[in-house]
XYZ file of N, CA and C in Angstrom:
339
model
N -88.131 -39.735 -59.815
C -86.743 -39.425 -59.516
C -86.679 -38.035 -58.873
N -85.853 -37.893 -57.847
C -85.762 -36.611 -57.146
C -84.971 -35.593 -57.968
N -85.141 -34.325 -57.606
C -84.509 -33.235 -58.349
C -82.977 -33.344 -58.326
N -82.391 -33.766 -57.218
C -80.939 -33.880 -57.160
C -80.435 -35.042 -58.018
N -81.182 -36.127 -58.081
C -80.806 -37.238 -58.968
C -80.849 -36.775 -60.428
N -81.814 -35.919 -60.757
C -81.895 -35.388 -62.119
C -80.704 -34.481 -62.427
N -80.252 -33.721 -61.439
C -79.061 -32.881 -61.625
C -77.837 -33.768 -61.844
N -77.690 -34.818 -61.036
C -76.561 -35.742 -61.182
C -76.555 -36.362 -62.576
N -77.726 -36.715 -63.090
C -77.824 -37.347 -64.416
C -77.726 -36.352 -65.560
N -77.664 -35.048 -65.234
C -77.567 -34.027 -66.272
C -78.899 -33.666 -66.901
N -79.993 -34.100 -66.287
C -81.330 -33.808 -66.812
C -81.829 -32.428 -66.398
N -81.254 -31.857 -65.358
C -81.568 -30.496 -64.910
C -80.263 -29.723 -64.791
N -80.294 -28.418 -65.110
C -79.057 -27.626 -65.035
C -78.692 -27.269 -63.598
N -77.411 -27.052 -63.391
C -76.901 -26.584 -62.099
C -75.560 -25.926 -62.349
N -75.225 -24.943 -61.498
C -73.906 -24.303 -61.556
C -72.953 -25.132 -60.699
N -72.357 -26.139 -61.333
C -71.508 -27.108 -60.639
C -70.156 -26.469 -60.305
N -69.731 -26.649 -59.053
C -68.423 -26.156 -58.628
C -67.442 -27.296 -58.372
N -67.962 -28.528 -58.236
C -67.101 -29.692 -57.998
C -67.871 -30.950 -58.383
N -67.127 -31.897 -58.944
C -67.723 -33.202 -59.234
C -66.628 -34.248 -59.311
N -66.908 -35.405 -58.736
C -66.061 -36.572 -58.905
C -66.984 -37.781 -59.050
N -66.467 -38.971 -58.927
C -67.289 -40.152 -59.150
C -68.294 -40.420 -58.035
N -68.136 -39.782 -56.865
C -69.027 -40.041 -55.726
C -69.904 -38.872 -55.306
N -69.451 -37.642 -55.582
C -70.195 -36.472 -55.108
C -70.265 -35.389 -56.170
N -71.204 -34.483 -55.963
C -71.356 -33.307 -56.816
C -71.659 -32.124 -55.897
N -71.157 -30.951 -56.280
C -71.427 -29.728 -55.522
C -71.829 -28.641 -56.504
N -72.864 -27.884 -56.132
C -73.379 -26.833 -57.016
C -73.995 -25.719 -56.188
N -74.101 -24.543 -56.798
C -74.679 -23.389 -56.118
C -76.174 -23.601 -55.867
N -76.623 -23.215 -54.682
C -78.043 -23.280 -54.339
C -78.805 -22.245 -55.159
N -79.986 -22.601 -55.652
C -80.766 -21.661 -56.469
C -81.454 -20.596 -55.619
N -81.497 -20.784 -54.303
C -82.085 -19.808 -53.388
C -81.078 -19.545 -52.261
N -79.965 -18.861 -52.578
C -78.880 -18.735 -51.594
C -79.283 -17.956 -50.344
N -78.806 -18.459 -49.216
C -79.051 -17.827 -47.919
C -77.822 -17.080 -47.407
N -76.769 -17.070 -48.197
C -75.521 -16.374 -47.864
C -74.808 -16.091 -49.184
N -73.815 -15.193 -49.192
C -73.090 -14.917 -50.429
C -72.511 -16.184 -51.078
N -72.040 -17.113 -50.261
C -71.640 -18.432 -50.755
C -72.618 -19.439 -50.170
N -73.323 -20.139 -51.045
C -74.257 -21.178 -50.602
C -74.194 -22.302 -51.639
N -73.438 -23.338 -51.287
C -73.214 -24.469 -52.170
C -73.818 -25.708 -51.523
N -74.450 -26.538 -52.341
C -74.970 -27.823 -51.876
C -73.999 -28.910 -52.312
N -73.654 -29.786 -51.383
C -72.776 -30.917 -51.680
C -73.594 -32.175 -51.450
N -73.698 -33.000 -52.500
C -74.555 -34.181 -52.427
C -73.782 -35.437 -52.841
N -74.146 -36.580 -52.242
C -73.626 -37.829 -52.787
C -74.370 -38.132 -54.081
N -73.699 -38.731 -55.039
C -74.382 -39.116 -56.279
C -75.352 -40.267 -56.026
N -75.035 -41.088 -55.049
C -75.953 -42.159 -54.646
C -77.167 -41.533 -53.966
N -78.344 -41.997 -54.310
C -79.557 -41.466 -53.678
C -79.681 -42.046 -52.273
N -79.453 -41.189 -51.293
C -79.649 -41.522 -49.883
C -80.649 -40.485 -49.393
N -81.863 -40.875 -49.029
C -82.901 -39.882 -48.718
C -82.590 -38.956 -47.537
N -82.153 -39.494 -46.405
C -81.926 -38.676 -45.211
C -80.725 -39.199 -44.432
N -80.309 -38.448 -43.432
C -79.259 -38.905 -42.520
C -79.668 -40.236 -41.893
N -80.953 -40.400 -41.614
C -81.441 -41.639 -40.997
C -81.241 -42.862 -41.875
N -81.011 -42.660 -43.165
C -80.826 -43.770 -44.096
C -79.364 -44.146 -44.295
N -78.460 -43.454 -43.612
C -77.039 -43.797 -43.714
C -76.765 -45.151 -43.077
N -75.804 -45.864 -43.674
C -75.393 -47.174 -43.172
C -73.886 -47.137 -42.920
N -73.379 -48.141 -42.222
C -71.946 -48.233 -41.956
C -71.139 -48.116 -43.242
N -71.641 -48.670 -44.321
C -70.918 -48.639 -45.596
C -70.771 -47.233 -46.166
N -71.516 -46.260 -45.637
C -71.441 -44.879 -46.103
C -70.405 -44.048 -45.339
N -69.766 -44.618 -44.331
C -68.852 -43.848 -43.476
C -67.738 -43.183 -44.292
N -67.128 -43.900 -45.209
C -66.043 -43.335 -46.013
C -66.573 -42.234 -46.929
N -67.766 -42.416 -47.470
C -68.385 -41.406 -48.329
C -68.618 -40.108 -47.563
N -69.103 -40.193 -46.349
C -69.362 -38.988 -45.550
C -68.049 -38.278 -45.223
N -67.010 -39.024 -44.908
C -65.693 -38.414 -44.704
C -65.214 -37.713 -45.961
N -65.419 -38.340 -47.110
C -65.040 -37.751 -48.393
C -65.799 -36.445 -48.620
N -67.079 -36.430 -48.301
C -67.888 -35.216 -48.476
C -67.307 -34.066 -47.656
N -66.903 -34.332 -46.420
C -66.338 -33.258 -45.598
C -65.006 -32.763 -46.162
N -64.204 -33.639 -46.729
C -62.960 -33.197 -47.358
C -63.247 -32.373 -48.615
N -64.283 -32.731 -49.361
C -64.693 -31.943 -50.525
C -65.167 -30.564 -50.075
N -65.953 -30.504 -49.005
C -66.423 -29.220 -48.487
C -65.228 -28.335 -48.113
N -64.247 -28.907 -47.443
C -63.044 -28.156 -47.076
C -62.359 -27.591 -48.321
N -62.226 -28.403 -49.360
C -61.590 -27.978 -50.612
C -62.380 -26.852 -51.278
N -63.696 -26.989 -51.345
C -64.544 -25.962 -51.961
C -64.464 -24.662 -51.177
N -64.509 -24.739 -49.845
C -64.418 -23.538 -49.012
C -63.125 -22.793 -49.296
N -62.029 -23.519 -49.448
C -60.751 -22.876 -49.758
C -60.800 -22.236 -51.142
N -61.299 -22.981 -52.132
C -61.361 -22.465 -53.502
C -62.266 -21.247 -53.634
N -63.321 -21.186 -52.831
C -64.259 -20.056 -52.902
C -63.874 -18.915 -51.954
N -62.738 -19.054 -51.274
C -62.205 -17.971 -50.456
C -62.872 -17.755 -49.118
N -63.514 -18.786 -48.580
C -64.184 -18.618 -47.282
C -63.574 -19.474 -46.174
N -62.531 -20.226 -46.487
C -61.951 -21.130 -45.491
C -61.376 -20.372 -44.295
N -60.643 -19.312 -44.557
C -59.981 -18.589 -43.468
C -60.955 -17.777 -42.630
N -61.930 -17.136 -43.262
C -62.885 -16.321 -42.505
C -63.922 -17.173 -41.793
N -64.208 -18.340 -42.323
C -65.122 -19.273 -41.670
C -66.370 -19.546 -42.481
N -66.984 -20.648 -42.175
C -68.180 -21.087 -42.892
C -68.991 -22.020 -42.001
N -70.185 -22.312 -42.451
C -71.085 -23.209 -41.728
C -71.454 -24.363 -42.649
N -71.549 -25.554 -42.065
C -72.034 -26.736 -42.774
C -73.331 -27.137 -42.082
N -74.386 -27.280 -42.875
C -75.703 -27.569 -42.322
C -76.316 -28.754 -43.043
N -76.891 -29.674 -42.272
C -77.614 -30.808 -42.832
C -78.968 -30.876 -42.133
N -80.030 -30.883 -42.911
C -81.382 -31.012 -42.369
C -81.827 -32.465 -42.501
N -82.644 -32.922 -41.550
C -83.141 -34.299 -41.602
C -84.637 -34.331 -41.328
N -85.379 -34.764 -42.322
C -86.837 -34.911 -42.265
C -87.540 -33.567 -42.071
N -88.853 -33.605 -42.059
C -89.633 -32.361 -42.130
C -89.432 -31.448 -40.925
N -89.410 -31.971 -39.711
C -89.206 -31.112 -38.544
C -87.804 -30.503 -38.534
N -86.867 -31.127 -39.209
C -85.506 -30.607 -39.320
C -85.321 -29.655 -40.488
N -86.388 -29.427 -41.256
C -86.332 -28.470 -42.353
C -85.925 -29.057 -43.697
N -85.864 -30.386 -43.811
C -85.482 -30.994 -45.086
C -86.628 -30.873 -46.077
N -86.324 -30.341 -47.265
C -87.333 -30.177 -48.309
C -87.119 -31.131 -49.469
N -85.870 -31.462 -49.761
C -85.557 -32.412 -50.829
C -84.982 -33.655 -50.168
N -85.609 -34.781 -50.422
C -85.222 -36.016 -49.754
C -84.134 -36.765 -50.532
N -82.993 -36.090 -50.577
C -81.724 -36.627 -51.066
C -80.703 -35.949 -50.169
N -79.971 -36.734 -49.407
C -79.004 -36.187 -48.456
C -78.174 -35.084 -49.105
N -78.100 -33.933 -48.440
C -77.298 -32.831 -48.957
C -76.763 -31.988 -47.816
N -75.598 -31.423 -48.059
C -74.889 -30.602 -47.087
C -74.847 -29.187 -47.624
N -75.296 -28.224 -46.833
C -75.239 -26.811 -47.202
C -73.905 -26.252 -46.722
N -73.151 -25.653 -47.621
C -71.930 -24.926 -47.287
C -72.273 -23.449 -47.407
N -72.248 -22.744 -46.275
C -72.646 -21.340 -46.217
C -71.489 -20.492 -45.721
N -71.286 -19.340 -46.363
C -70.231 -18.440 -45.916
C -70.218 -17.168 -46.737
N -69.148 -16.410 -46.571
C -69.011 -15.157 -47.310
C -69.499 -13.951 -46.550
N -69.983 -14.148 -45.339
C -70.392 -13.058 -44.449
C -70.439 -13.630 -43.035
N -70.420 -12.771 -42.012
C -70.566 -13.282 -40.646
C -71.953 -13.911 -40.486
N -71.987 -15.141 -40.069
C -73.251 -15.861 -39.924
C -73.778 -15.805 -38.490
N -72.938 -15.384 -37.572
C -73.361 -15.304 -36.177
C -73.435 -16.671 -35.545
N -73.538 -16.692 -34.226
C -73.600 -17.980 -33.539
C -74.945 -18.658 -33.735
N -74.932 -19.974 -33.711
C -76.172 -20.760 -33.721
C -76.667 -20.804 -32.287
N -77.868 -20.396 -32.062
C -78.422 -20.408 -30.719
C -79.408 -21.572 -30.623
N -79.048 -22.534 -29.787
C -79.914 -23.700 -29.583
C -80.504 -23.605 -28.177
N -81.800 -23.612 -28.130
C -82.471 -23.506 -26.821
C -83.375 -24.672 -26.608
């Protein structure tokens, strides 16, 4: 079982900031910004590549949860970044779909070359 599934089941601790029947959000243990929250579906979906049409509503729900958390944590107005990694070349380390919510300081532009 993956580490995020263990967190969902309560087998590993996490500083949870949001939870409902479909998703959970908690502080990253290695934050890259003053606010760094991971938002995950409770269903084990390994990567973006494993998403199916039936997940469309869940992904929309995740973005609405991210918006709510950003407001509650005081970063909605100043701005934030949402990041999703996919597979090893994309920087994914835990193979359970997760969204990074980063903010609390100027993050600068993303430069893609």
